[in-house]
PDB file of C-alpha atoms in Angstrom:
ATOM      1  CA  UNK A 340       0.000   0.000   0.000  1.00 68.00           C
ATOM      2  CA  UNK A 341       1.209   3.514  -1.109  1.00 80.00           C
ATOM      3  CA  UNK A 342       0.975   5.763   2.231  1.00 85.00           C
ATOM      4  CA  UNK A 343       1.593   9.475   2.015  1.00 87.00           C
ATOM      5  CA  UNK A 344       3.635  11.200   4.065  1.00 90.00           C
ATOM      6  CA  UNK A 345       0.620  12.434   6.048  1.00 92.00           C
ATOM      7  CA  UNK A 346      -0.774   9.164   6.566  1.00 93.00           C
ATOM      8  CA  UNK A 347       1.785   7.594   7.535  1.00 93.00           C
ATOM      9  CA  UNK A 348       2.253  10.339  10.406  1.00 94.00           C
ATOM     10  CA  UNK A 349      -1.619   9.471  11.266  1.00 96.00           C
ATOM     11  CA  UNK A 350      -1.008   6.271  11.434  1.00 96.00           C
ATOM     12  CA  UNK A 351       1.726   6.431  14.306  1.00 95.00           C
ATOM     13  CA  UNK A 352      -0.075   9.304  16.181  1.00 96.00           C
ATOM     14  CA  UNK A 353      -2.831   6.396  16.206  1.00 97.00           C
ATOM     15  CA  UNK A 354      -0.755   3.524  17.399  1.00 96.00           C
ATOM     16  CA  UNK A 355       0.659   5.876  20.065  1.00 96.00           C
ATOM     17  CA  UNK A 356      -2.719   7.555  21.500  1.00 96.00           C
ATOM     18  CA  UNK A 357      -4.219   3.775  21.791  1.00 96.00           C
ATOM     19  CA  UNK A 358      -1.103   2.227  23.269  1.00 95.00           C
ATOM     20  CA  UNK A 359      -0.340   4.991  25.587  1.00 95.00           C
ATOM     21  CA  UNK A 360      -4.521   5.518  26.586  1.00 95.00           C
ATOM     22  CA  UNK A 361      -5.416   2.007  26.428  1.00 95.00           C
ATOM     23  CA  UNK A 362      -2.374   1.902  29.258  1.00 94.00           C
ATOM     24  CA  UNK A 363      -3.764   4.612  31.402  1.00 93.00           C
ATOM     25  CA  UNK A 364      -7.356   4.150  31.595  1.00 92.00           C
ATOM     26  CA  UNK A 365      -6.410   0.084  32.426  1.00 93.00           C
ATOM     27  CA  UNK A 366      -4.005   1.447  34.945  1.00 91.00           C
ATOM     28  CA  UNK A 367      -6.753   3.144  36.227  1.00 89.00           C
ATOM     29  CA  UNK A 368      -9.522   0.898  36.698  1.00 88.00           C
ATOM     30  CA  UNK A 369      -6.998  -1.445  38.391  1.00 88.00           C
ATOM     31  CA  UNK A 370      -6.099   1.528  40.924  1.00 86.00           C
ATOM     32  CA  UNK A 371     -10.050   2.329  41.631  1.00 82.00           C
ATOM     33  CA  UNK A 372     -10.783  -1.184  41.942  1.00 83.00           C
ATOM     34  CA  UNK A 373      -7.585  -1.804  44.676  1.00 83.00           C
ATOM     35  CA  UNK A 374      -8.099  -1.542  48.461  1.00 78.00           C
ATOM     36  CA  UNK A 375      -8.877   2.228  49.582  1.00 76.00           C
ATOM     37  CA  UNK A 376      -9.042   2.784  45.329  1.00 75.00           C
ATOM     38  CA  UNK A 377      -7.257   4.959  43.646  1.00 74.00           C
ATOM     39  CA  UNK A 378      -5.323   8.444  45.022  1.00 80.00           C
ATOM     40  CA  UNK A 379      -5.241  11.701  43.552  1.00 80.00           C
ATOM     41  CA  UNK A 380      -1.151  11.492  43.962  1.00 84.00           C
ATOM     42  CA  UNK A 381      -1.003   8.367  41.751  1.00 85.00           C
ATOM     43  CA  UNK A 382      -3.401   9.172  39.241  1.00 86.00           C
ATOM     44  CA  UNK A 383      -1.427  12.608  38.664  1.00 87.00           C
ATOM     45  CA  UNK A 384       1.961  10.604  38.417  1.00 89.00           C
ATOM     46  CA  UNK A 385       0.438   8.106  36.061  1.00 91.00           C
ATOM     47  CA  UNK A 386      -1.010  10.764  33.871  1.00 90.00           C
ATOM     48  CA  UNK A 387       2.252  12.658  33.614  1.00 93.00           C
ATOM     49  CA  UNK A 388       4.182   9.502  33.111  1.00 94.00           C
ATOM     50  CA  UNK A 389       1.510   8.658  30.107  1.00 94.00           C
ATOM     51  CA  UNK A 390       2.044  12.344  28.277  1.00 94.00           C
ATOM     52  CA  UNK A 391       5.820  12.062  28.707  1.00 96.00           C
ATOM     53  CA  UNK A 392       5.192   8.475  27.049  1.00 95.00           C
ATOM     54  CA  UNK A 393       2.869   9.731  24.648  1.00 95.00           C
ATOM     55  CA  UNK A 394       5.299  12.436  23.334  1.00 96.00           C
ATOM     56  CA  UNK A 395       8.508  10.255  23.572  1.00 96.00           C
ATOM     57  CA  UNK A 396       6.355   7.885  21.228  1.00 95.00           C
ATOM     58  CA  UNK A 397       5.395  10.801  18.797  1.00 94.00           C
ATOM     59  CA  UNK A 398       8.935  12.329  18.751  1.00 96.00           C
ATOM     60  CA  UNK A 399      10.672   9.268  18.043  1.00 96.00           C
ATOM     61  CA  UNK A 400       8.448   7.842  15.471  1.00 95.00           C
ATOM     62  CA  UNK A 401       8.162  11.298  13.369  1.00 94.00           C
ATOM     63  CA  UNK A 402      12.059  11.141  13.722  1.00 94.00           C
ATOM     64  CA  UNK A 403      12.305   7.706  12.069  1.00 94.00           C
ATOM     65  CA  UNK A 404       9.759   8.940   9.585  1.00 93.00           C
ATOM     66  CA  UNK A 405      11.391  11.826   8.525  1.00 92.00           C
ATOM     67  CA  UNK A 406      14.638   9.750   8.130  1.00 92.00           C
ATOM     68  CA  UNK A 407      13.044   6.898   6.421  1.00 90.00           C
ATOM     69  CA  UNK A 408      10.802   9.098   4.071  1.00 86.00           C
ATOM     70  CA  UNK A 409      10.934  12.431   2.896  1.00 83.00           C
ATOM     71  CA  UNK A 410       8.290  14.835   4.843  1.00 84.00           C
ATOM     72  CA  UNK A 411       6.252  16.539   2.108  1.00 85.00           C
ATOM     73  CA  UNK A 412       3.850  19.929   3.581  1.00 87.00           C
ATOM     74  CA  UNK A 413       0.591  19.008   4.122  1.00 90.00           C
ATOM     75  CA  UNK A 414      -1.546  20.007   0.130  1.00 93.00           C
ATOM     76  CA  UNK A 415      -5.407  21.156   0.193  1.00 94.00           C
ATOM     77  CA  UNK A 416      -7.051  17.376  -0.038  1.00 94.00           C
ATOM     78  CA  UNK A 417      -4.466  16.888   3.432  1.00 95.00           C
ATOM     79  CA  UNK A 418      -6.544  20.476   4.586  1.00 95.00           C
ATOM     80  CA  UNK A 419     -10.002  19.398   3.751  1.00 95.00           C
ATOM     81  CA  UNK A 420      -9.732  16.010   4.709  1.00 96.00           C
ATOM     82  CA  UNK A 421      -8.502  17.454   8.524  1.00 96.00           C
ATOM     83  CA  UNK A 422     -11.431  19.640   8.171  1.00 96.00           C
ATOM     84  CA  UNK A 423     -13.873  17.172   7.306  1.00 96.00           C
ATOM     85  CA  UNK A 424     -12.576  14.272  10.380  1.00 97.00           C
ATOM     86  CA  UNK A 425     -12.657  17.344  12.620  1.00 97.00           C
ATOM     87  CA  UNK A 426     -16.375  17.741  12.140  1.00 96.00           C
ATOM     88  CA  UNK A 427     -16.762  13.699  13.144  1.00 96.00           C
ATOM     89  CA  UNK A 428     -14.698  14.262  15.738  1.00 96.00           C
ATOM     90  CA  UNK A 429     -16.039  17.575  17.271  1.00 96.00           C
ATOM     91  CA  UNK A 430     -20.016  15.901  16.987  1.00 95.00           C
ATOM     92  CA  UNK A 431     -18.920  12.661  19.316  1.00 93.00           C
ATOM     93  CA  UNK A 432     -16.783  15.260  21.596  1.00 94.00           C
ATOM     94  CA  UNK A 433     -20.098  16.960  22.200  1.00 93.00           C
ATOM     95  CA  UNK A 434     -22.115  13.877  22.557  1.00 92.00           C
ATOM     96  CA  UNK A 435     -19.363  12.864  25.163  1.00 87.00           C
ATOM     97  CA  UNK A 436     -19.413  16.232  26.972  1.00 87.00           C
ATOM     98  CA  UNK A 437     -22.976  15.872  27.781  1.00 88.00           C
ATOM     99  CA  UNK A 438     -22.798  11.978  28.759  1.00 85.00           C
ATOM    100  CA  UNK A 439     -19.980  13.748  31.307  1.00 81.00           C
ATOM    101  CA  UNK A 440     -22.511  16.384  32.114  1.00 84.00           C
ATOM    102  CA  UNK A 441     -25.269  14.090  32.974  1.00 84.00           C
ATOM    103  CA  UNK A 442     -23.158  11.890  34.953  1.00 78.00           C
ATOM    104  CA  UNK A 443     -22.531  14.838  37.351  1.00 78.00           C
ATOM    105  CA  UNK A 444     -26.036  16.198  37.565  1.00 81.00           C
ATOM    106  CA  UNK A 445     -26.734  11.930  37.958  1.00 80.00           C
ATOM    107  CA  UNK A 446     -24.299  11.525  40.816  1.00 75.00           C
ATOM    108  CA  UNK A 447     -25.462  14.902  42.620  1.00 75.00           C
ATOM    109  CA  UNK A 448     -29.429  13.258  42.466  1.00 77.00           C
ATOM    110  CA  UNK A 449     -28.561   9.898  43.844  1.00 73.00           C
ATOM    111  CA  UNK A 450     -25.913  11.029  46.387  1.00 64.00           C
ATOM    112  CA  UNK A 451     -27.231   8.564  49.184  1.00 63.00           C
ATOM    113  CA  UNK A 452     -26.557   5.809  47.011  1.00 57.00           C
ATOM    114  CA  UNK A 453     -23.379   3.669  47.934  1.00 55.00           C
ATOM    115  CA  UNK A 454     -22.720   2.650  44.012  1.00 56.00           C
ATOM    116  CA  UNK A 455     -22.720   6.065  43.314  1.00 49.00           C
ATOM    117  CA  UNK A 456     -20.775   7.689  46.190  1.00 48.00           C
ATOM    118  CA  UNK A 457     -18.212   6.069  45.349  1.00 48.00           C
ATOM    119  CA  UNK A 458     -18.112   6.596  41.515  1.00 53.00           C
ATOM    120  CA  UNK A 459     -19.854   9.693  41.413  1.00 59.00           C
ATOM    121  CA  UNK A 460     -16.399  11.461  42.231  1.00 72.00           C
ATOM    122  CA  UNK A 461     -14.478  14.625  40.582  1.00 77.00           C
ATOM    123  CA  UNK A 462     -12.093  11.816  39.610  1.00 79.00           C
ATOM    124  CA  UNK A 463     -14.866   9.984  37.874  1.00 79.00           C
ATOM    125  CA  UNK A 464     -15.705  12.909  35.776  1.00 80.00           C
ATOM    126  CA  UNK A 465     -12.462  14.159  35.059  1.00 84.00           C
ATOM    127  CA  UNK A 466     -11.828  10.337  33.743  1.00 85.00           C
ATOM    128  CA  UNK A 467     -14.948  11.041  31.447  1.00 85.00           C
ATOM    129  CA  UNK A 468     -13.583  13.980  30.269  1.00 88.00           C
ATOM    130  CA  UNK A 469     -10.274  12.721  29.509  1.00 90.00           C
ATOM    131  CA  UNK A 470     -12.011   9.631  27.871  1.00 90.00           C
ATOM    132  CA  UNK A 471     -14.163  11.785  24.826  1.00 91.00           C
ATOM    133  CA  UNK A 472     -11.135  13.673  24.094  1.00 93.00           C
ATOM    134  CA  UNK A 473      -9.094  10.592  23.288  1.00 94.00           C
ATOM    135  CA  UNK A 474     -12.613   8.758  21.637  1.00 93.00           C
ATOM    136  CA  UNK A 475     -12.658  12.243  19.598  1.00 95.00           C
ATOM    137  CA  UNK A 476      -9.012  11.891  18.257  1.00 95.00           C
ATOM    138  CA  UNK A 477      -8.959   8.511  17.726  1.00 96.00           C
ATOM    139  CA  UNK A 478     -12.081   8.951  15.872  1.00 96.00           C
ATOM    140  CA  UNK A 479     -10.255  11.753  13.965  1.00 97.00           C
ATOM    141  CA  UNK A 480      -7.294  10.065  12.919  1.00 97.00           C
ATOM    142  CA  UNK A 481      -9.586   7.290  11.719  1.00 97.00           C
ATOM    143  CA  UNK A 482     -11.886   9.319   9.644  1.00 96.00           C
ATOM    144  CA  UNK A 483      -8.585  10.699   7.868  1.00 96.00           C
ATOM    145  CA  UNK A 484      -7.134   7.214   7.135  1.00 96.00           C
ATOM    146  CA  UNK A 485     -10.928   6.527   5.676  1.00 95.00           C
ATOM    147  CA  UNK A 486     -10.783   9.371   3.854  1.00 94.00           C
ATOM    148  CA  UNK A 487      -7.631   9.092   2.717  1.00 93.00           C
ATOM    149  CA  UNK A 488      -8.400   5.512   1.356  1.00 90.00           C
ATOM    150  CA  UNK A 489     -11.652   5.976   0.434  1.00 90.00           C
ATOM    151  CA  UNK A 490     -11.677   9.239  -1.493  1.00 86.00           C
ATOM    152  CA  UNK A 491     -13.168  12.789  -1.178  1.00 82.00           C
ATOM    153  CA  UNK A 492     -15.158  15.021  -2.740  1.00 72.00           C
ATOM    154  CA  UNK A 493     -15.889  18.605  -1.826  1.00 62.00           C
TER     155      UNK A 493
ATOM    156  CA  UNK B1045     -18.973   6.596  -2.047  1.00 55.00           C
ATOM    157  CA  UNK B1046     -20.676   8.935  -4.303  1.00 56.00           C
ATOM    158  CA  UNK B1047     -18.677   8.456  -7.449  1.00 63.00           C
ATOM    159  CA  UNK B1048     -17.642  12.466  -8.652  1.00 72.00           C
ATOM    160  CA  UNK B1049     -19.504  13.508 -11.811  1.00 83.00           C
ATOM    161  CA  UNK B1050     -15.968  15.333 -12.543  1.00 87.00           C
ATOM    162  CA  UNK B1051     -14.279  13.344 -14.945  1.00 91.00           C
ATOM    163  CA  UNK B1052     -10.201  14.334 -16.154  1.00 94.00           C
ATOM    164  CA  UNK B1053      -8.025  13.558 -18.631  1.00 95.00           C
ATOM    165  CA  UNK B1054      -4.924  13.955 -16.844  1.00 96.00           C
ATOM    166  CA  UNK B1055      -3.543  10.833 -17.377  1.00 95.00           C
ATOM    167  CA  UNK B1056      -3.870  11.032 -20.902  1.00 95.00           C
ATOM    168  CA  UNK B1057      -2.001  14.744 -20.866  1.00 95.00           C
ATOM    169  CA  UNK B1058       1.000  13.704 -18.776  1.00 96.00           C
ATOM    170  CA  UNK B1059       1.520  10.864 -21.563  1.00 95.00           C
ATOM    171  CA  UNK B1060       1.569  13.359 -24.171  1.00 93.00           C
ATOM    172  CA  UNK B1061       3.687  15.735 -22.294  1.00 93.00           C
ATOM    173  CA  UNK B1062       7.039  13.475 -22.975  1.00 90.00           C
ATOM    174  CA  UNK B1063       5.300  11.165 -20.245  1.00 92.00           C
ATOM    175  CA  UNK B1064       5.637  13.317 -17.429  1.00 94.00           C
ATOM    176  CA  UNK B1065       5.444  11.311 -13.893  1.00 95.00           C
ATOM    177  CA  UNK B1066       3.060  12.499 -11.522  1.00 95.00           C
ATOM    178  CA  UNK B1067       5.549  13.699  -8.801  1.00 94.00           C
ATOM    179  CA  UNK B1068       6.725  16.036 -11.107  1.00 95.00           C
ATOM    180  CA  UNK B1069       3.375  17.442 -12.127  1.00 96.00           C
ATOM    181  CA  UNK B1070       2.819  17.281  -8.436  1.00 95.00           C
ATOM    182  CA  UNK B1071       6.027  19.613  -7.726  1.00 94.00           C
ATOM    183  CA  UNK B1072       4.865  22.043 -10.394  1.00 95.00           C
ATOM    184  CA  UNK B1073       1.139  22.633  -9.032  1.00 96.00           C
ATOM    185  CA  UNK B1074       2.007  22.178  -5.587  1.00 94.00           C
ATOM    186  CA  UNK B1075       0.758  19.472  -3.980  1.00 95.00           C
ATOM    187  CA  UNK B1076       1.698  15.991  -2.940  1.00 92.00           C
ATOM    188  CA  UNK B1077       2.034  12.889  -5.254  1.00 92.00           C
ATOM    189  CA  UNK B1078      -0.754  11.160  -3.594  1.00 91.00           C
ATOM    190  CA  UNK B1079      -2.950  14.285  -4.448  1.00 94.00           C
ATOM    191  CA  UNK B1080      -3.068  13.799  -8.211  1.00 95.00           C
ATOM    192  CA  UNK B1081      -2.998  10.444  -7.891  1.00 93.00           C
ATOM    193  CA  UNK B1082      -6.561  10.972  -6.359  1.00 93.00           C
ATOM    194  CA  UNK B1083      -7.409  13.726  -8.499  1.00 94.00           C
ATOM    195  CA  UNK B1084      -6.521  11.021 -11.389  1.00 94.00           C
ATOM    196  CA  UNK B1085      -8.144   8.273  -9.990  1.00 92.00           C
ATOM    197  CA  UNK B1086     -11.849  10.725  -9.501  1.00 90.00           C
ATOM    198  CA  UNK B1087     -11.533  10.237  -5.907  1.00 90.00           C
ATOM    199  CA  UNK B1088     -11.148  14.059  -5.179  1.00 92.00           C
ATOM    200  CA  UNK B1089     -11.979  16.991  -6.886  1.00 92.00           C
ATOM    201  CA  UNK B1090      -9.378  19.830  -6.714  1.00 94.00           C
ATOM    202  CA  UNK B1091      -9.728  23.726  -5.919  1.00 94.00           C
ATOM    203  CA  UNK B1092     -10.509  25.760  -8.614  1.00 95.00           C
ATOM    204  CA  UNK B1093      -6.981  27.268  -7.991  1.00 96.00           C
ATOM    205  CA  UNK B1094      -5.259  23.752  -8.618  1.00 96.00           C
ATOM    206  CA  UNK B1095      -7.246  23.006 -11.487  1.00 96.00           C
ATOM    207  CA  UNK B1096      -6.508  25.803 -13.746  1.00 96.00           C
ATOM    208  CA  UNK B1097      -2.665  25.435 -12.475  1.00 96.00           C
ATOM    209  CA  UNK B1098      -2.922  21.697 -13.981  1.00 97.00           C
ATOM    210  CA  UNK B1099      -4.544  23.231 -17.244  1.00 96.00           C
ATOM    211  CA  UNK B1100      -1.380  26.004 -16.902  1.00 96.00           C
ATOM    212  CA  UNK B1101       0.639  22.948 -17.132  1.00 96.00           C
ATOM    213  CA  UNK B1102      -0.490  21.425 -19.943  1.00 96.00           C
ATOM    214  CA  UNK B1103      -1.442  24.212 -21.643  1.00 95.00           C
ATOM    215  CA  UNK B1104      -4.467  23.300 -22.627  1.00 95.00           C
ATOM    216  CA  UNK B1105      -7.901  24.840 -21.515  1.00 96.00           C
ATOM    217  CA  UNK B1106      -9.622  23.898 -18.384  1.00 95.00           C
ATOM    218  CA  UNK B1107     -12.391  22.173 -20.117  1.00 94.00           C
ATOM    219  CA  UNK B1108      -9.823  19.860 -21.880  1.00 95.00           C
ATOM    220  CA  UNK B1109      -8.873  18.965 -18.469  1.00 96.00           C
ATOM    221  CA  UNK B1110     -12.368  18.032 -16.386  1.00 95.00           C
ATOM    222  CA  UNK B1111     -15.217  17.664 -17.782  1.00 93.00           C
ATOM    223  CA  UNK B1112     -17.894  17.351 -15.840  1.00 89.00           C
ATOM    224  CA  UNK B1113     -21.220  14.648 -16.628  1.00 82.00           C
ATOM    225  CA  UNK B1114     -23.967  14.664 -14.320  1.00 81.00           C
ATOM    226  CA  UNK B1115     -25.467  11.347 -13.601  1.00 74.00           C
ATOM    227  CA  UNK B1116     -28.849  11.681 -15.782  1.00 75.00           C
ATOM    228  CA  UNK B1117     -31.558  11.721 -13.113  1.00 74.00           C
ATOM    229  CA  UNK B1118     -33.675   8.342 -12.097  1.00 74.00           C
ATOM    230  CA  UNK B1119     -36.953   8.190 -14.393  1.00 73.00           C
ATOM    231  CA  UNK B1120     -39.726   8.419 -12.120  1.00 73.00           C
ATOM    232  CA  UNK B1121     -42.400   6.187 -12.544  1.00 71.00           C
ATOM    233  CA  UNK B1122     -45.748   7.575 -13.584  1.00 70.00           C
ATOM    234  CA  UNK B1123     -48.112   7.777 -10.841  1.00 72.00           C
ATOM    235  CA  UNK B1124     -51.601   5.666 -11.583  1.00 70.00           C
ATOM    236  CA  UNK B1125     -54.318   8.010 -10.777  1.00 68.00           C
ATOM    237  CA  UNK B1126     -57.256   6.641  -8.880  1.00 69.00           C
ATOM    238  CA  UNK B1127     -60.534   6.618 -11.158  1.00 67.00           C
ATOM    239  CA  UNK B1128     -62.510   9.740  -9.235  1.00 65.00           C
ATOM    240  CA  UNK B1129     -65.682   8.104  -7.655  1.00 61.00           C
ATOM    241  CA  UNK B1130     -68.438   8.900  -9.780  1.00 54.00           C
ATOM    242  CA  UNK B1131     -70.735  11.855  -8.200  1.00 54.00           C
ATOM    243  CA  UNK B1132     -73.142  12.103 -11.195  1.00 51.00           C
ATOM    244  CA  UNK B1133     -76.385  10.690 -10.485  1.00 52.00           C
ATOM    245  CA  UNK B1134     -75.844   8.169 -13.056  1.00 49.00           C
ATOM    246  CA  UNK B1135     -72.887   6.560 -11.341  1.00 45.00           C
ATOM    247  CA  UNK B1136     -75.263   6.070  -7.671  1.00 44.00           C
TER     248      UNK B1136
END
C-alpha cells in the first residue's frame, strides 16, 4: 500500500494515542478497583508519566519517519480532509461532553446511594472527560485514514 | 462513495507531455504525489486554484482537463391516478 507522508504520520499518532490511553485508563480501573481505590497522587503521576510516554512515542516515530521518508507539507485534499474528520470528531466530543454532564447532575441526584458515592467522584468525571477527548481523536485520525483511502469530494 | 460527476483527462495529458510522472506534475502545481494520484483516480476533486494550475501545465484549456457529466436523473415512474368516484347521479 502507497501511504503518504501524512498518513503515515496518522497512522503512528494512532498507534501511540491507543497504546499509551489504552495503558492509562487500564491502569486506572486497576487503581479504583484496589483496596482504599485509587489516590489523587497516583493518578497525577500516572497521567504525567503517560504524556511524557505519549510524546517520547510521537517524537521518536516522526524522527524515524522523517529519516526513512521524505516529509512533504501538508496540500489542500491533506486540509479538507482534517477539516472534514474534525467535524466527526467535534459531533462525538459533544455527545461525550454531555454523557460527562449528565453523569454529574446523575451523581449529585442519587448522592445517598453507595454505588454512586463512590463513583460519582471529581475523579470519575475528570476520567470522562479525559475519555471523549481521546474517543474524539482517535475517531479523527480514523476518519482521515478513511478518507484518505476511500476518497473525497468537496 | 458517491462516485464524482468530474471526470479528467490527466492521465492522458501527462503521456503526451514526454510522459511526465506524476511527482513532477505534483512539484509544479504544488501538492503531494498522492494528491493527483486521487485527483486522477476521480476520488477528489481539486480547488478551482489547482485546477486551472494543472490546465497552466499542460497548456491546454480547463475544459480539456475536467469535464464534468452529471449522472442523468432516475426516471420516475408515472403515478396511476385513482378513477374519481363517480358523483353524477348516473354513477349512484
Amino acid at each position: 500500500m502507497d501511504l503518504s507522508f501524512q498518513e503515515k504520520s496518522i497512522w503512528g499518532s494512532l498507534v501511540g494515542v491507543l497504546i499509551t490511553f489504552a495503558y492509562y485508563f487500564a491502569s486506572a480501573i486497576g487503581m479504583a478497583r484496589s483496596e482504599g481505590g485509587a489516590s489523587p497522587a497516583e493518578l497525577a503521576w500516572l497521567s504525567i508519566t503517560v504524556i511524557v510516554a505519549l510524546i517520547a512515542i510521537e517524537v521518536i516515530y516522526h524522527v524515524i519517519l522523517a529519516i526513512r521518508s521524505e516529509p512533504e507539507p501538508a496540500d489542500e485534499r491533506d486540509a479538507l480532509i482534517e477539516a472534514r474528520a474534525s467535524q466527526i470528531a467535534y459531533v462525538l466530543l459533544v455527545v461525550c461532553a454531555f454523557v460527562a454532564i449528565g453523569q454529574v447532575i446523575a451523581s449529585s441526584l442519587l448522592e445517598g446511594a453507595p454505588e454512586v458515592a463512590r463513583y460519582g467522584s471529581p475523579i470519575l468525571t475528570a476520567h470522562l472527560v479525559l475519555l471523549a477527548v481521546v474517543v474524539a481523536e482517535v475517531t479523527k485520525f480514523t476518519a482521515q485514514l478513511v478518507y484518505y483511502r476511500r476518497g473525497l469530494q468537496a | 462513495m458517491r462516485k464524482s460527476a468530474i471526470r479528467n483527462q490527466i492521465r492522458t495529458l501527462r503521456f503526451h507531455a514526454s510522459e511526465m510522472t506524476q511527482q513532477v506534475l505534483a512539484d509544479r502545481i504544488g501538492v503531494t504525489r498522492q494528491t493527483v494520484i486521487a485527483i486522477e483516480g476521480n476520488k477528489y476533486s481539486p480547488s478551482l486554484e489547482v485546477a486551472f494550475r494543472i490546465a497552466q501545465v499542460f497548456g491546454v484549456p480547463l475544459e480539456q482537463v475536467f469535464q464534468y457529466e452529471p449522472e442523468p436523473a432516475p426516471k420516475r415512474k408515472p403515478r396511476r391516478r385513482r378513477p374519481r368516484a363517480s358523483t353524477s347521479p348516473e354513477g349512484r
